[in-house]
Amino acid sequence: MVLPTLKSTTAPKPVDRAAAYLKAMAEVLERGYQQTQSYPQITRMPLPDLAALQGGERDSQTASTYLFELNSEPQAYTLTATAQNGLRCVLTLNQAHIRTATGPDCGKVAW
């Protein structure tokens, strides 16, 4: 009998890691909203690189592939992941939980 191992699974695509990061950031914003009943008022703030914050091996593929930004006002926000290095894909997620993937390099995104 052969049992699967973690190493035998396929690594997530950069677009899926970017989508997961947007979802995680949305959860942080929603927790803050529950406490204050408003989102922070921020215009085009670049978000920190997820890979740099993980403490383990740096995920250079995601870090070099997507730029993450937050635009928010007291009652609304939009999180954006924009592909870099010639890739054409923009992911967005907003306070209404509307998720979009625009561009030919997005493929099927695992939100």
CSV table of C-alpha atoms in Angstrom, one decimal:
chain,number,residue,atom,x,y,z
A,1,MET,CA,0.0,0.0,0.0
A,2,VAL,CA,1.3,3.4,-1.0
A,3,LEU,CA,0.3,6.4,1.2
A,4,PRO,CA,0.4,9.9,-0.2
A,5,THR,CA,2.8,12.4,1.4
A,6,LEU,CA,2.8,16.1,1.5
A,7,LYS,CA,5.6,16.3,-0.9
A,8,SER,CA,3.7,14.4,-3.5
A,9,THR,CA,1.0,17.0,-3.7
A,10,THR,CA,1.2,19.8,-6.3
A,11,ALA,CA,2.3,23.1,-5.1
A,12,PRO,CA,-0.3,25.9,-5.4
A,13,LYS,CA,0.0,28.2,-8.3
A,14,PRO,CA,1.1,31.8,-7.7
A,15,VAL,CA,-2.4,33.1,-8.6
A,16,ASP,CA,-3.9,30.8,-6.0
A,17,ARG,CA,-1.4,31.9,-3.3
A,18,ALA,CA,-2.2,35.6,-4.2
A,19,ALA,CA,-6.0,34.8,-3.9
A,20,ALA,CA,-5.4,33.2,-0.5
A,21,TYR,CA,-3.5,36.3,0.6
A,22,LEU,CA,-6.3,38.6,-0.4
A,23,LYS,CA,-8.8,36.4,1.5
A,24,ALA,CA,-6.5,36.5,4.6
A,25,MET,CA,-6.2,40.3,4.5
A,26,ALA,CA,-10.0,40.6,4.1
A,27,GLU,CA,-10.4,38.6,7.3
A,28,VAL,CA,-8.2,41.0,9.1
A,29,LEU,CA,-10.2,44.0,7.8
A,30,GLU,CA,-13.5,42.3,8.8
A,31,ARG,CA,-12.3,41.6,12.3
A,32,GLY,CA,-11.3,45.3,12.6
A,33,TYR,CA,-14.7,46.4,11.3
A,34,GLN,CA,-16.5,44.3,13.9
A,35,GLN,CA,-14.7,46.2,16.6
A,36,THR,CA,-15.0,49.7,15.2
A,37,GLN,CA,-17.8,49.6,12.6
A,38,SER,CA,-15.6,51.1,10.0
A,39,TYR,CA,-12.7,50.2,7.8
A,40,PRO,CA,-9.4,52.3,7.8
A,41,GLN,CA,-9.3,55.2,5.3
A,42,ILE,CA,-6.4,54.3,3.1
A,43,THR,CA,-5.7,55.2,-0.5
A,44,ARG,CA,-3.4,52.8,-2.5
A,45,MET,CA,-1.4,51.4,0.3
A,46,PRO,CA,1.0,48.6,-0.8
A,47,LEU,CA,0.6,45.6,1.4
A,48,PRO,CA,3.6,43.7,2.8
A,49,ASP,CA,4.8,40.7,1.0
A,50,LEU,CA,3.1,37.6,2.4
A,51,ALA,CA,6.2,35.5,1.9
A,52,ALA,CA,8.4,37.9,3.9
A,53,LEU,CA,6.1,37.5,6.9
A,54,GLN,CA,5.9,33.7,6.9
A,55,GLY,CA,9.1,33.3,8.8
A,56,GLY,CA,10.0,30.1,6.9
A,57,GLU,CA,11.4,29.7,3.4
A,58,ARG,CA,10.7,32.7,1.3
A,59,ASP,CA,8.1,32.2,-1.4
A,60,SER,CA,10.0,34.2,-4.0
A,61,GLN,CA,7.6,33.0,-6.8
A,62,THR,CA,4.6,34.8,-5.3
A,63,ALA,CA,6.7,37.7,-4.0
A,64,SER,CA,8.1,38.5,-7.4
A,65,THR,CA,4.9,37.8,-9.3
A,66,TYR,CA,2.2,39.9,-7.5
A,67,LEU,CA,1.9,43.4,-6.1
A,68,PHE,CA,-0.7,43.7,-3.3
A,69,GLU,CA,-2.6,46.9,-2.5
A,70,LEU,CA,-5.4,48.1,-0.3
A,71,ASN,CA,-7.8,50.9,-1.1
A,72,SER,CA,-10.3,51.6,1.7
A,73,GLU,CA,-12.7,54.1,3.2
A,74,PRO,CA,-14.9,53.8,6.3
A,75,GLN,CA,-17.6,51.7,4.7
A,76,ALA,CA,-15.8,49.9,1.8
A,77,TYR,CA,-12.5,48.4,0.7
A,78,THR,CA,-10.9,46.8,-2.3
A,79,LEU,CA,-7.9,44.5,-2.1
A,80,THR,CA,-6.0,44.0,-5.3
A,81,ALA,CA,-3.3,41.6,-6.4
A,82,THR,CA,-1.7,42.8,-9.7
A,83,ALA,CA,0.6,40.4,-11.6
A,84,GLN,CA,4.1,41.6,-12.4
A,85,ASN,CA,6.9,40.5,-14.7
A,86,GLY,CA,4.8,40.5,-17.9
A,87,LEU,CA,1.9,38.4,-16.5
A,88,ARG,CA,-1.6,39.8,-17.2
A,89,CYS,CA,-3.8,39.1,-14.2
A,90,VAL,CA,-5.5,41.3,-11.7
A,91,LEU,CA,-7.4,39.8,-8.7
A,92,THR,CA,-9.7,41.9,-6.6
A,93,LEU,CA,-11.8,41.2,-3.5
A,94,ASN,CA,-14.0,43.8,-1.8
A,95,GLN,CA,-16.1,44.2,1.4
A,96,ALA,CA,-19.1,42.6,-0.3
A,97,HIS,CA,-17.0,39.5,-0.9
A,98,ILE,CA,-17.1,40.1,-4.6
A,99,ARG,CA,-14.1,38.4,-6.2
A,100,THR,CA,-12.8,39.0,-9.7
A,101,ALA,CA,-10.0,37.6,-11.8
A,102,THR,CA,-9.3,39.6,-14.9
A,103,GLY,CA,-6.7,38.8,-17.6
A,104,PRO,CA,-5.6,35.9,-19.7
A,105,ASP,CA,-2.9,34.7,-17.2
A,106,CYS,CA,-5.3,34.3,-14.3
A,107,GLY,CA,-6.6,30.9,-15.4
A,108,LYS,CA,-9.0,29.2,-13.0
A,109,VAL,CA,-8.4,30.8,-9.5
A,110,ALA,CA,-9.0,28.7,-6.4
A,111,TRP,CA,-10.6,31.3,-4.2
